[in-house]
Coordinates of C-alpha atoms in Angstrom, one line a residue:
M1 CA 56.4 128.5 41.9
D2 CA 58.2 125.7 43.7
S3 CA 54.9 124.8 45.4
Q4 CA 53.2 124.5 42.0
I5 CA 55.9 122.3 40.7
S6 CA 55.7 120.1 43.8
Q7 CA 51.9 119.8 43.5
S8 CA 52.3 119.1 39.7
A9 CA 54.9 116.4 40.4
Q10 CA 52.7 114.8 43.1
G11 CA 49.7 114.8 40.8
S12 CA 51.7 113.0 38.1
Q13 CA 52.7 110.2 40.4
S14 CA 50.8 106.9 40.4
P15 CA 51.0 104.1 43.0
H16 CA 52.8 100.9 42.1
T17 CA 52.3 97.4 43.7
F18 CA 55.2 95.1 44.7
Q19 CA 55.9 92.3 42.3
V20 CA 56.5 89.0 44.0
D21 CA 58.7 86.2 42.5
L22 CA 56.8 83.2 43.9
R23 CA 59.6 80.8 43.2
G24 CA 62.0 83.0 45.0
L25 CA 59.6 83.4 47.9
V26 CA 59.1 79.6 48.1
D27 CA 62.9 79.2 48.1
L28 CA 63.0 81.7 51.0
L29 CA 60.3 79.8 52.9
S30 CA 61.9 76.4 52.4
H31 CA 65.5 77.4 53.2
H32 CA 65.1 80.1 55.8
L33 CA 61.6 80.2 57.4
Y34 CA 60.7 76.6 57.7
S35 CA 63.0 74.0 59.1
S36 CA 61.7 71.1 57.0
P37 CA 59.3 70.5 54.1
K38 CA 57.2 68.5 56.5
V39 CA 55.5 71.7 57.7
Y40 CA 53.4 71.6 54.5
L41 CA 51.1 69.1 56.1
R42 CA 50.8 71.1 59.3
E43 CA 49.7 74.1 57.2
L44 CA 47.1 72.0 55.5
L45 CA 45.8 70.7 58.8
Q46 CA 45.9 74.2 60.2
N47 CA 43.9 75.7 57.4
A48 CA 41.3 73.0 57.7
V49 CA 41.0 73.3 61.5
D50 CA 40.7 77.1 61.3
A51 CA 38.0 76.8 58.6
I52 CA 36.0 74.5 60.8
T53 CA 36.5 76.8 63.8
A54 CA 35.2 79.7 61.7
R55 CA 32.1 77.8 60.6
R56 CA 31.3 76.6 64.1
A57 CA 31.5 80.2 65.4
E58 CA 28.5 80.8 63.2
Q59 CA 27.0 77.3 63.1
P60 CA 27.7 75.5 66.4
D61 CA 26.2 72.2 65.1
A62 CA 28.2 72.2 61.8
P63 CA 30.2 69.0 61.2
A64 CA 33.9 69.0 62.2
L65 CA 35.7 66.6 59.8
V66 CA 39.1 66.6 58.2
R67 CA 40.0 63.9 55.8
L68 CA 43.4 63.2 54.0
F69 CA 43.6 60.9 51.0
V70 CA 46.8 59.8 49.4
E71 CA 46.1 59.4 45.7
G72 CA 48.2 56.9 43.7
G73 CA 50.4 57.7 40.8
P74 CA 54.2 57.8 40.2
G75 CA 54.3 61.6 40.8
G76 CA 52.5 61.6 44.2
A77 CA 49.3 63.5 45.0
L78 CA 47.3 64.3 48.1
R79 CA 43.7 65.4 48.7
V80 CA 42.6 67.2 51.9
E81 CA 38.9 67.7 52.6
D82 CA 37.4 69.8 55.4
S83 CA 33.8 70.7 56.4
G84 CA 34.8 74.3 57.2
I85 CA 33.5 77.8 56.4
G86 CA 34.5 77.6 52.7
L87 CA 35.2 80.4 50.3
T88 CA 33.4 82.4 47.7
E89 CA 35.0 83.6 44.4
T90 CA 35.6 87.0 46.0
D91 CA 37.3 85.4 49.0
V92 CA 39.5 83.4 46.7
H93 CA 40.7 86.5 44.9
S94 CA 41.1 88.4 48.2
L95 CA 42.7 85.7 50.3
L96 CA 44.4 83.0 48.3
A97 CA 46.0 85.2 45.7
T98 CA 47.2 87.9 48.1
I99 CA 50.4 86.9 49.9
G100 CA 50.4 87.9 53.6
R101 CA 46.6 88.3 53.8
S102 CA 45.1 86.0 56.4
S103 CA 41.5 84.9 56.4
K104 CA 41.6 85.5 60.2
R105 CA 41.7 89.2 59.4
A106 CA 38.5 89.0 57.5
E107 CA 35.5 91.0 58.6
G108 CA 33.5 89.2 61.3
L109 CA 36.4 87.0 62.4
E110 CA 38.7 89.5 64.1
S111 CA 37.0 89.1 67.4
A112 CA 37.4 85.4 67.4
R113 CA 41.0 85.5 66.0
S114 CA 42.5 84.0 69.2
D115 CA 40.7 80.8 68.4
F116 CA 42.7 80.3 65.2
L117 CA 46.1 78.6 64.7
G118 CA 47.4 80.6 61.7
Q119 CA 47.5 84.4 61.5
F120 CA 50.2 85.3 59.0
G121 CA 48.6 84.6 55.6
I122 CA 51.5 82.5 54.2
G123 CA 50.4 79.0 55.2
L124 CA 49.3 77.8 51.8
L125 CA 52.5 78.9 50.2
A126 CA 54.3 76.2 52.4
C127 CA 52.6 73.6 50.1
F128 CA 54.8 74.8 47.2
V129 CA 57.8 73.5 49.1
V130 CA 56.6 70.0 48.1
A131 CA 54.1 70.7 45.3
E132 CA 54.3 72.1 41.8
R133 CA 50.6 72.7 41.6
I134 CA 47.9 73.4 44.1
R135 CA 44.2 73.1 43.3
V136 CA 41.5 74.4 45.8
V137 CA 37.8 73.7 45.4
S138 CA 35.6 75.4 47.9
R139 CA 32.0 76.3 48.7
S140 CA 31.0 78.9 51.2
A141 CA 28.8 78.1 54.2
R142 CA 28.2 81.8 54.7
T143 CA 26.7 82.2 51.2
P144 CA 24.9 78.9 50.5
D145 CA 23.7 80.1 47.1
A146 CA 27.2 80.9 45.8
P147 CA 28.5 78.3 43.4
P148 CA 31.7 76.3 44.2
V149 CA 34.8 78.0 43.1
E150 CA 38.1 76.5 41.9
W151 CA 41.5 78.1 42.3
T152 CA 44.5 76.5 40.6
A153 CA 48.0 77.8 41.1
A154 CA 51.4 76.8 39.8
D155 CA 54.8 77.4 41.5
D156 CA 55.7 80.0 38.8
G157 CA 53.2 82.4 40.4
S158 CA 50.3 82.0 37.9
Y159 CA 46.8 81.0 38.9
T160 CA 43.3 80.7 37.5
V161 CA 39.9 81.0 39.1
R162 CA 36.6 79.6 37.8
T163 CA 33.2 78.7 39.2
L164 CA 31.9 75.2 39.1
P165 CA 28.4 73.7 39.0
H166 CA 26.8 73.1 42.4
E167 CA 27.2 69.3 42.1
A168 CA 31.0 69.7 42.0
R169 CA 30.8 70.5 45.7
P170 CA 27.4 69.8 47.2
E171 CA 28.3 70.7 50.8
P172 CA 30.1 73.7 52.2
G173 CA 33.8 73.2 52.9
T174 CA 37.1 73.0 51.0
T175 CA 39.2 70.4 49.2
V176 CA 42.9 71.0 48.5
Y177 CA 44.7 68.9 45.9
L178 CA 48.5 68.8 45.7
V179 CA 50.6 67.4 42.9
A180 CA 54.2 66.7 44.0
R181 CA 57.1 68.6 42.5
P182 CA 59.9 66.5 41.0
G183 CA 61.9 64.8 43.8
A184 CA 59.3 65.5 46.5
A185 CA 56.9 62.5 45.9
D186 CA 58.0 60.9 49.1
W187 CA 56.6 63.7 51.2
L188 CA 53.2 62.8 49.8
S189 CA 53.4 59.1 50.3
E190 CA 50.8 57.4 52.5
E191 CA 53.3 56.3 55.2
R192 CA 54.8 59.8 55.4
V193 CA 51.4 61.6 55.4
R194 CA 50.1 59.3 58.1
S195 CA 53.1 59.8 60.3
L196 CA 53.1 63.6 59.9
A197 CA 49.4 63.8 60.5
R198 CA 49.6 61.8 63.7
D199 CA 52.6 63.8 64.9
F200 CA 51.1 67.2 64.2
G201 CA 47.4 66.5 64.8
S202 CA 47.1 64.0 67.6
L203 CA 45.6 66.6 70.0
L204 CA 43.4 68.5 67.5
P205 CA 39.8 68.9 68.8
Y206 CA 38.2 67.7 65.6
D207 CA 37.8 64.4 63.8
V208 CA 40.9 64.1 61.6
R209 CA 41.6 60.9 59.6
V210 CA 44.0 59.7 57.0
G211 CA 41.8 57.5 54.9
D212 CA 39.8 55.6 57.5
E213 CA 42.5 55.7 60.2
A214 CA 42.0 58.2 63.0
V215 CA 44.7 60.7 63.7
T216 CA 43.4 62.4 66.8
D217 CA 43.8 60.7 70.2
L218 CA 41.8 62.5 72.8
P219 CA 41.7 63.2 75.6
A220 CA 45.4 63.8 76.0
P221 CA 47.2 61.2 78.2
W222 CA 47.6 63.6 81.1
D223 CA 43.8 64.4 81.1
R224 CA 42.5 60.8 80.9
A225 CA 40.9 59.0 83.9
Y226 CA 42.9 56.0 85.2
P227 CA 41.9 53.3 87.7
S228 CA 44.7 54.2 90.1
P229 CA 47.8 56.5 90.5
T230 CA 50.0 53.5 89.6
S231 CA 48.2 52.8 86.4
R232 CA 48.4 56.5 85.5
R233 CA 52.1 56.6 86.2
V234 CA 52.6 53.5 84.0
A235 CA 50.5 55.0 81.1
L236 CA 52.4 58.3 81.3
G237 CA 55.7 56.4 81.3
R238 CA 54.7 54.6 78.2
H239 CA 53.6 57.9 76.6
C240 CA 57.0 59.5 77.5
H241 CA 58.9 56.5 76.0
D242 CA 56.9 56.8 72.7
L243 CA 57.6 60.6 72.5
F244 CA 61.1 61.0 73.9
G245 CA 62.6 57.5 73.9
F246 CA 63.1 57.1 77.6
T247 CA 61.2 55.8 80.6
P248 CA 61.0 58.7 83.2
L249 CA 61.9 58.6 86.8
D250 CA 58.6 60.4 87.5
S251 CA 56.1 62.7 85.9
I252 CA 55.0 66.2 87.0
D253 CA 51.6 67.6 86.1
L254 CA 51.8 71.1 84.5
D255 CA 48.4 72.8 85.0
V256 CA 48.3 76.5 84.6
P257 CA 44.6 77.4 84.0
L258 CA 45.2 81.2 83.7
A259 CA 47.6 80.6 80.8
G260 CA 45.5 77.9 79.2
I261 CA 48.2 75.3 79.7
R262 CA 47.8 71.6 80.4
G263 CA 50.6 69.0 80.1
V264 CA 53.2 67.0 81.9
A265 CA 57.0 67.2 82.6
Y266 CA 58.9 63.9 82.5
V267 CA 62.0 63.6 84.7
L268 CA 65.0 62.2 82.9
P269 CA 66.3 58.9 84.2
S270 CA 70.0 59.8 83.8
A271 CA 72.1 62.9 84.5
V272 CA 72.6 65.5 81.8
S273 CA 74.8 68.6 81.5
P274 CA 73.3 71.8 82.8
A275 CA 74.5 73.4 79.6
Q276 CA 72.5 71.0 77.4
R277 CA 69.4 72.8 76.1
A278 CA 66.3 70.8 76.6
G279 CA 63.8 70.4 73.7
H280 CA 60.1 70.4 74.8
R281 CA 57.0 69.6 72.7
V282 CA 54.5 72.4 72.6
H283 CA 51.0 72.1 71.0
L284 CA 49.1 75.3 70.2
K285 CA 45.4 74.6 70.4
G286 CA 46.1 71.0 69.8
M287 CA 48.4 71.4 66.8
L288 CA 52.1 70.5 67.4
L289 CA 54.0 73.8 67.2
T290 CA 57.5 72.6 68.0
E291 CA 59.5 69.8 69.4
R292 CA 62.4 72.1 70.4
A293 CA 61.0 74.7 72.7
E294 CA 64.1 75.5 74.6
Q295 CA 62.9 78.7 76.4
L296 CA 59.8 77.1 77.9
L297 CA 61.3 76.3 81.4
P298 CA 63.8 78.0 83.7
D299 CA 67.4 77.1 83.0
W300 CA 67.7 75.2 86.2
A301 CA 65.0 72.7 85.2
F302 CA 67.2 70.9 82.7
F303 CA 66.4 67.6 84.2
V304 CA 62.9 67.4 82.7
R305 CA 61.3 67.1 79.2
C306 CA 57.9 68.6 78.7
V307 CA 54.9 68.1 76.5
L308 CA 52.0 70.5 76.8
D309 CA 49.1 72.2 75.0
T310 CA 48.5 75.9 75.2
D311 CA 46.0 78.4 73.8
S312 CA 47.7 81.6 75.0
L313 CA 51.4 81.6 73.8
R314 CA 52.3 83.3 70.6
P315 CA 54.0 81.5 67.8
T316 CA 56.7 83.0 65.5
A317 CA 55.9 83.5 61.8
S318 CA 57.2 80.1 61.0
R319 CA 55.0 78.6 63.7
E320 CA 58.0 76.5 64.8
A321 CA 58.9 78.4 67.9
L322 CA 57.5 80.5 70.7
Y323 CA 57.6 84.3 70.6
E324 CA 59.6 85.6 73.5
D325 CA 57.3 88.1 75.3
E326 CA 55.8 88.8 78.7
A327 CA 53.3 85.9 78.4
L328 CA 56.1 83.4 77.8
A329 CA 58.1 84.8 80.7
G330 CA 55.0 84.4 83.0
V331 CA 54.4 80.8 81.8
R332 CA 58.1 80.0 82.4
E333 CA 57.9 81.2 85.9
A334 CA 54.6 79.4 86.6
L335 CA 55.9 76.1 85.2
G336 CA 59.0 76.5 87.3
E337 CA 56.8 76.9 90.4
R338 CA 55.0 73.6 89.5
I339 CA 58.4 71.8 89.4
R340 CA 59.5 73.4 92.6
A341 CA 56.2 72.4 94.3
W342 CA 56.8 68.8 93.1
L343 CA 60.2 68.8 94.8
T344 CA 58.9 70.2 98.0
G345 CA 56.1 67.6 98.0
L346 CA 58.7 64.8 97.6
A347 CA 60.7 66.2 100.5
A348 CA 57.6 66.3 102.7
G349 CA 56.0 63.0 101.8
D350 CA 58.1 60.6 99.7
P351 CA 61.8 60.7 100.8
E352 CA 62.6 57.5 98.9
R353 CA 61.6 58.9 95.6
L354 CA 63.4 62.2 96.4
A355 CA 66.6 60.3 97.2
A356 CA 66.3 58.4 93.9
F357 CA 65.8 61.7 92.1
L358 CA 68.7 63.4 93.8
S359 CA 71.1 60.6 93.2
V360 CA 70.7 61.5 89.5
H361 CA 69.8 65.2 89.4
H362 CA 71.2 66.8 92.5
L363 CA 73.0 69.3 90.3
G364 CA 69.7 70.8 89.0
V365 CA 68.3 71.1 92.5
K366 CA 71.6 72.8 93.7
S367 CA 71.3 75.2 90.8
L368 CA 67.8 76.1 91.9
A369 CA 68.7 76.3 95.6
R370 CA 71.4 78.9 94.9
H371 CA 68.8 81.6 94.2
D372 CA 65.9 80.2 96.3
S373 CA 66.5 80.2 100.0
E374 CA 63.2 78.3 100.7
M375 CA 64.3 75.5 98.3
L376 CA 67.7 75.4 100.0
R377 CA 66.1 75.1 103.4
T378 CA 63.8 72.3 102.1
M379 CA 66.5 70.4 100.4
L380 CA 69.2 70.9 103.1
P381 CA 68.7 67.5 104.7
W382 CA 68.8 65.8 101.3
L383 CA 71.4 67.4 99.0
P384 CA 74.6 65.3 98.9
F385 CA 78.0 66.9 99.4
E386 CA 81.5 65.4 99.4
T387 CA 83.1 65.8 102.8
T388 CA 85.8 64.4 104.9
D389 CA 83.1 62.5 106.8
G390 CA 81.9 60.9 103.5
Q391 CA 78.8 61.8 101.4
L392 CA 76.6 63.9 103.7
S393 CA 74.0 66.6 103.5
L394 CA 75.1 70.1 104.8
E395 CA 72.5 69.7 107.6
E396 CA 74.1 66.6 109.0
F397 CA 77.7 67.9 108.5
A398 CA 76.9 71.1 110.3
Q399 CA 75.5 69.1 113.2
R400 CA 78.8 67.3 113.5
H401 CA 81.2 70.2 113.2
P402 CA 81.1 73.6 115.0
V403 CA 82.8 75.2 112.0
V404 CA 82.0 74.2 108.4
H405 CA 85.3 74.5 106.6
F406 CA 85.2 74.3 102.8
T407 CA 87.6 74.5 99.8
R408 CA 86.8 76.3 96.5
S409 CA 88.5 73.7 94.3
V410 CA 88.7 70.0 94.1
E411 CA 92.5 70.2 94.0
E412 CA 92.6 72.1 97.3
Y413 CA 90.3 69.5 98.9
R414 CA 92.4 66.6 97.7
Q415 CA 95.5 68.3 99.3
V416 CA 94.0 68.6 102.7
A417 CA 91.2 66.0 103.0
P418 CA 93.3 63.0 104.4
I419 CA 95.3 65.3 106.8
A420 CA 92.3 67.3 107.9
S421 CA 90.2 64.2 108.6
A422 CA 93.0 62.7 110.7
Q423 CA 93.2 65.9 112.7
G424 CA 89.4 66.1 113.3
V425 CA 88.9 69.1 111.0
G426 CA 85.7 68.7 108.9
V427 CA 86.0 70.0 105.3
V428 CA 83.4 70.2 102.5
N429 CA 84.6 69.9 98.9
G430 CA 83.2 73.1 97.4
G431 CA 85.0 72.6 94.1
Y432 CA 82.1 71.0 92.3
T433 CA 79.5 73.1 90.5
Y434 CA 77.4 75.3 92.8
D435 CA 78.8 73.7 96.0
S436 CA 80.8 76.5 97.4
E437 CA 78.0 79.0 96.8
L438 CA 75.6 76.7 98.8
V439 CA 78.0 76.3 101.7
E440 CA 78.4 80.1 101.9
A441 CA 74.6 80.5 101.9
L442 CA 74.2 78.0 104.8
P443 CA 74.1 80.6 107.6
S444 CA 71.2 82.4 105.9
V445 CA 69.0 79.3 106.2
R446 CA 70.6 77.8 109.3
P447 CA 71.3 80.7 111.7
G448 CA 74.2 80.2 114.0
T449 CA 76.2 78.1 111.6
V450 CA 79.8 79.2 111.2
V451 CA 81.3 78.8 107.7
A452 CA 84.9 79.4 106.9
E453 CA 87.1 78.8 103.8
L454 CA 89.9 76.5 104.6
D455 CA 93.4 77.9 103.9
A456 CA 96.9 76.7 104.4
D457 CA 97.3 78.5 107.7
T458 CA 94.2 76.8 109.2
V459 CA 95.5 73.3 108.2
T460 CA 99.0 74.1 109.5
A461 CA 97.6 75.3 112.8
H462 CA 95.9 72.0 113.4
L463 CA 99.1 70.0 112.9
D464 CA 101.3 69.3 116.0
S465 CA 104.4 71.3 116.4
V466 CA 107.8 69.6 116.8
D467 CA 109.8 70.2 119.9
P468 CA 111.8 73.4 119.5
A469 CA 115.0 71.8 120.6
L470 CA 114.6 69.1 118.0
E471 CA 113.7 71.6 115.3
L472 CA 116.8 73.6 116.2
A473 CA 118.9 70.4 115.9
L474 CA 117.6 69.9 112.4
S475 CA 118.2 73.5 111.3
A476 CA 120.9 72.5 108.9
F477 CA 118.6 70.0 107.2
L478 CA 115.7 72.5 107.1
G479 CA 118.1 75.2 105.7
A480 CA 119.2 72.9 102.9
A481 CA 115.6 71.9 102.1
R482 CA 114.4 75.5 102.1
A483 CA 117.2 76.7 99.9
K484 CA 116.3 74.0 97.3
L485 CA 112.6 75.0 97.1
D486 CA 112.9 78.7 97.5
P487 CA 113.3 79.3 93.7
L488 CA 109.9 77.6 93.4
G489 CA 108.2 80.0 95.8
C490 CA 107.7 77.3 98.4
D491 CA 108.7 77.3 102.1
V492 CA 109.5 74.2 104.2
V493 CA 108.1 73.6 107.7
L494 CA 108.4 70.6 110.0
R495 CA 105.3 69.2 111.8
A496 CA 104.0 66.0 113.3
F497 CA 100.7 64.7 112.0
H498 CA 98.7 61.6 111.1
P499 CA 98.5 59.5 109.1
L500 CA 102.1 58.4 109.5
S501 CA 102.2 57.1 105.9
V502 CA 102.1 60.6 104.5
P503 CA 105.7 61.9 104.4
A504 CA 105.0 65.4 103.1
L505 CA 102.0 67.7 102.5
H506 CA 101.9 70.5 99.9
L507 CA 99.7 73.4 101.1
D508 CA 98.8 76.6 99.3
D509 CA 95.8 78.8 98.7
R510 CA 94.5 81.0 96.0
A511 CA 96.4 84.0 97.1
A512 CA 99.6 82.0 97.2
R513 CA 98.9 80.6 93.7
H514 CA 98.2 84.1 92.4
E515 CA 101.4 85.4 93.8
Q516 CA 103.3 82.5 92.3
A517 CA 101.8 83.1 88.9
R518 CA 102.6 86.8 89.1
A519 CA 106.2 86.0 90.0
E520 CA 106.6 83.6 87.0
A521 CA 105.1 86.2 84.7
E522 CA 107.5 88.8 86.0
E523 CA 110.5 86.6 85.3
Q524 CA 109.4 86.1 81.6
A525 CA 108.3 89.7 80.9
D526 CA 110.3 92.5 79.4
D527 CA 111.5 95.4 81.5
L528 CA 108.3 97.4 81.2
W529 CA 106.0 94.6 82.2
A530 CA 108.4 93.3 84.8
G531 CA 108.2 96.7 86.5
I532 CA 104.4 96.7 86.3
L533 CA 104.1 93.1 87.7
G534 CA 106.7 93.9 90.4
S535 CA 104.5 96.7 91.6
L536 CA 101.7 94.2 92.0
R537 CA 103.8 92.0 94.3
G538 CA 101.6 90.8 97.2
S539 CA 102.3 90.0 100.8
A540 CA 100.3 86.7 100.8
P541 CA 102.0 83.7 102.4
R542 CA 103.9 81.4 100.0
A543 CA 103.0 77.8 99.4
R544 CA 104.6 75.4 101.9
L545 CA 105.8 71.9 102.0
V546 CA 105.0 70.4 105.4
L547 CA 107.3 67.5 106.3
N548 CA 105.9 64.9 108.7
H549 CA 108.4 64.2 111.4
L550 CA 106.5 61.1 112.4
N551 CA 107.2 59.5 109.1
P552 CA 110.2 57.1 109.1
L553 CA 111.4 58.3 105.7
I554 CA 111.5 61.9 106.8
R555 CA 113.5 60.9 109.9
K556 CA 116.1 59.1 107.7
I557 CA 116.4 62.1 105.3
S558 CA 116.7 64.6 108.2
S559 CA 119.7 62.6 109.5
L560 CA 121.7 63.0 106.2
D561 CA 124.8 65.0 106.1
D562 CA 125.1 65.4 102.3
R563 CA 123.6 68.8 101.6
E564 CA 123.2 67.9 97.8
L565 CA 121.4 64.7 98.6
I566 CA 119.1 66.5 101.1
G567 CA 118.2 68.9 98.2
T568 CA 117.5 66.1 95.8
A569 CA 115.4 64.2 98.4
T570 CA 113.5 67.4 99.2
E571 CA 112.7 67.9 95.5
S572 CA 111.4 64.3 95.3
L573 CA 109.2 64.9 98.3
Y574 CA 107.9 68.1 96.8
G575 CA 107.0 66.4 93.5
Q576 CA 105.4 63.5 95.3
A577 CA 103.3 65.8 97.4
L578 CA 102.1 67.6 94.2
L579 CA 101.2 64.3 92.6
M580 CA 99.3 63.1 95.7
A581 CA 97.2 66.3 95.6
Q582 CA 96.5 65.7 91.9
R583 CA 97.6 69.3 91.1
P584 CA 98.5 70.3 87.6
L585 CA 102.2 70.5 87.2
R586 CA 103.9 73.6 85.9
P587 CA 106.9 73.2 83.5
A588 CA 109.2 74.1 86.4
D589 CA 107.6 71.3 88.5
S590 CA 108.0 68.7 85.8
A591 CA 111.6 69.7 85.3
L592 CA 112.2 69.3 89.0
L593 CA 110.6 65.8 89.1
N594 CA 112.8 64.7 86.2
R595 CA 115.9 66.2 87.9
A596 CA 115.2 64.6 91.2
F597 CA 114.5 61.2 89.7
I598 CA 117.8 61.3 87.7
G599 CA 119.6 62.5 90.8
L600 CA 118.3 59.7 93.0
L601 CA 119.2 57.1 90.3
E602 CA 122.8 58.5 90.1
W603 CA 123.1 58.4 93.9
A604 CA 121.7 54.9 94.1
T605 CA 124.0 53.5 91.5
H606 CA 127.1 55.4 92.7
S607 CA 130.1 53.2 93.4
D608 CA 133.6 53.8 94.5
T609 CA 134.9 50.8 92.6
P610 CA 136.8 52.0 89.4
E611 CA 135.4 50.8 86.1
E612 CA 137.3 48.0 84.5
G613 CA 139.0 48.8 81.3
P614 CA 138.7 46.8 78.1
R615 CA 140.6 43.5 78.0

């Protein structure tokens, strides 16, 4: 019984078709799918080029012409003619009036679909972003006896179809007429149409013109023959300036035949942030797809801007970006190899150009060298690093020093650089982006190299000790100084070192700073957290203030008998050492500096003479 009811219910059902609100769909396209109304012209060019491609697949000698005419009038109108495959009345009903149906899925064209630009069946709808009415007149090249057909559509979703006499369209092809919607007439002006057509269609393989002015400019600048390498470099530099607004340091050919890619990468003349996403121009079969292809190159290649043409990468539905798939990942890797090969070639044969490039973009090469040992080995003699011997490559620095010491932060380097240099200890500043990673990777490409992170113990060990008898005689002074800095988690030691002008040196390392931060947090925490933080107490050495016994000021302070004045002077030396190292000051350090400053002023202005009373 249930089965009979079910069958009866199924038999009474009838299929329904979706109803499409065209105005709502156009609003969706203009505000969410397409980035700008300008894409309407790209879709018109795309339809025309695809129609010509379809006709030439069957008639190789067929004409390949696209003509755009801006028609006068206050409202704005545009006419686009092509010599393509054309449509019959059946095609019009099947293709133009069915949203999502692409002519590239039509019978007989599926095998050649890769030759077409558009494959989503929504291209003509983009015209409604700027037009309130679209009129299409077409005559089929496949069915020469079929009469021309006219399809007229409005932005409310209505359309009409009628056949026309043969003289209305004597030759196969299609003409599209647009009438601007209110407020959109500027998009159909002659200046705007010419600019957009040139931007989108400069590399199209067919004869495209706006009026009598040619739009296409073939061959592409990177494929043209030039009298000499210099003239080619000049021409490409001019092309880069026209496209991107800068004159490049150099140009890199991007030729990946297996992926159907030809183009050029232009090297930026000034440094940019690695976090800045580069926008590249990508043409798909000659048609400009996007000017903002961010995922085209590896992240490390942020120092170039590319323009290229491809016939293999897939566009998104809006045809304004590339679809992230295995093909794009392969192309990204291949283009990265081209840029890497260019760098290697400069290192081998043109060191002056390489030096000019690295003076601007060493950060990008360092980023690459972190993960590419071969690139690190190639660039080792060229990449600049800040060291205690000046700006040097790691290769030259390692030749000078048996141990390559480095710091992990700029602050640590500033603390020790003057002192380490005076003691003959070579130090590399690893605080800049990627530098410490590259220094640590040095032994892998330069066997036998010893690399060590510089810490406070290493620096102190290279400073001369003071005679034990003298240090014993100054025990009272050192005791007062240590008592003053003990609450700050800092020890005081006495050494003799150069330069003499440095009275005190503040040394710590990451472990000491972590312990200091933990102790401060423990003081401010409640009982529960204080207990937890106390259990994490480390055994790392504390920070230390190294007093230079060779400095005249230290000798004078060490001879003082006033314990309070010794404490104030020690606080001043501590604060001055922090400032010299350009270390960020904690609230306790700032309070100490203020206290020491006021204390020294009070001591300097102290007088035993009683103040005079009022007269």
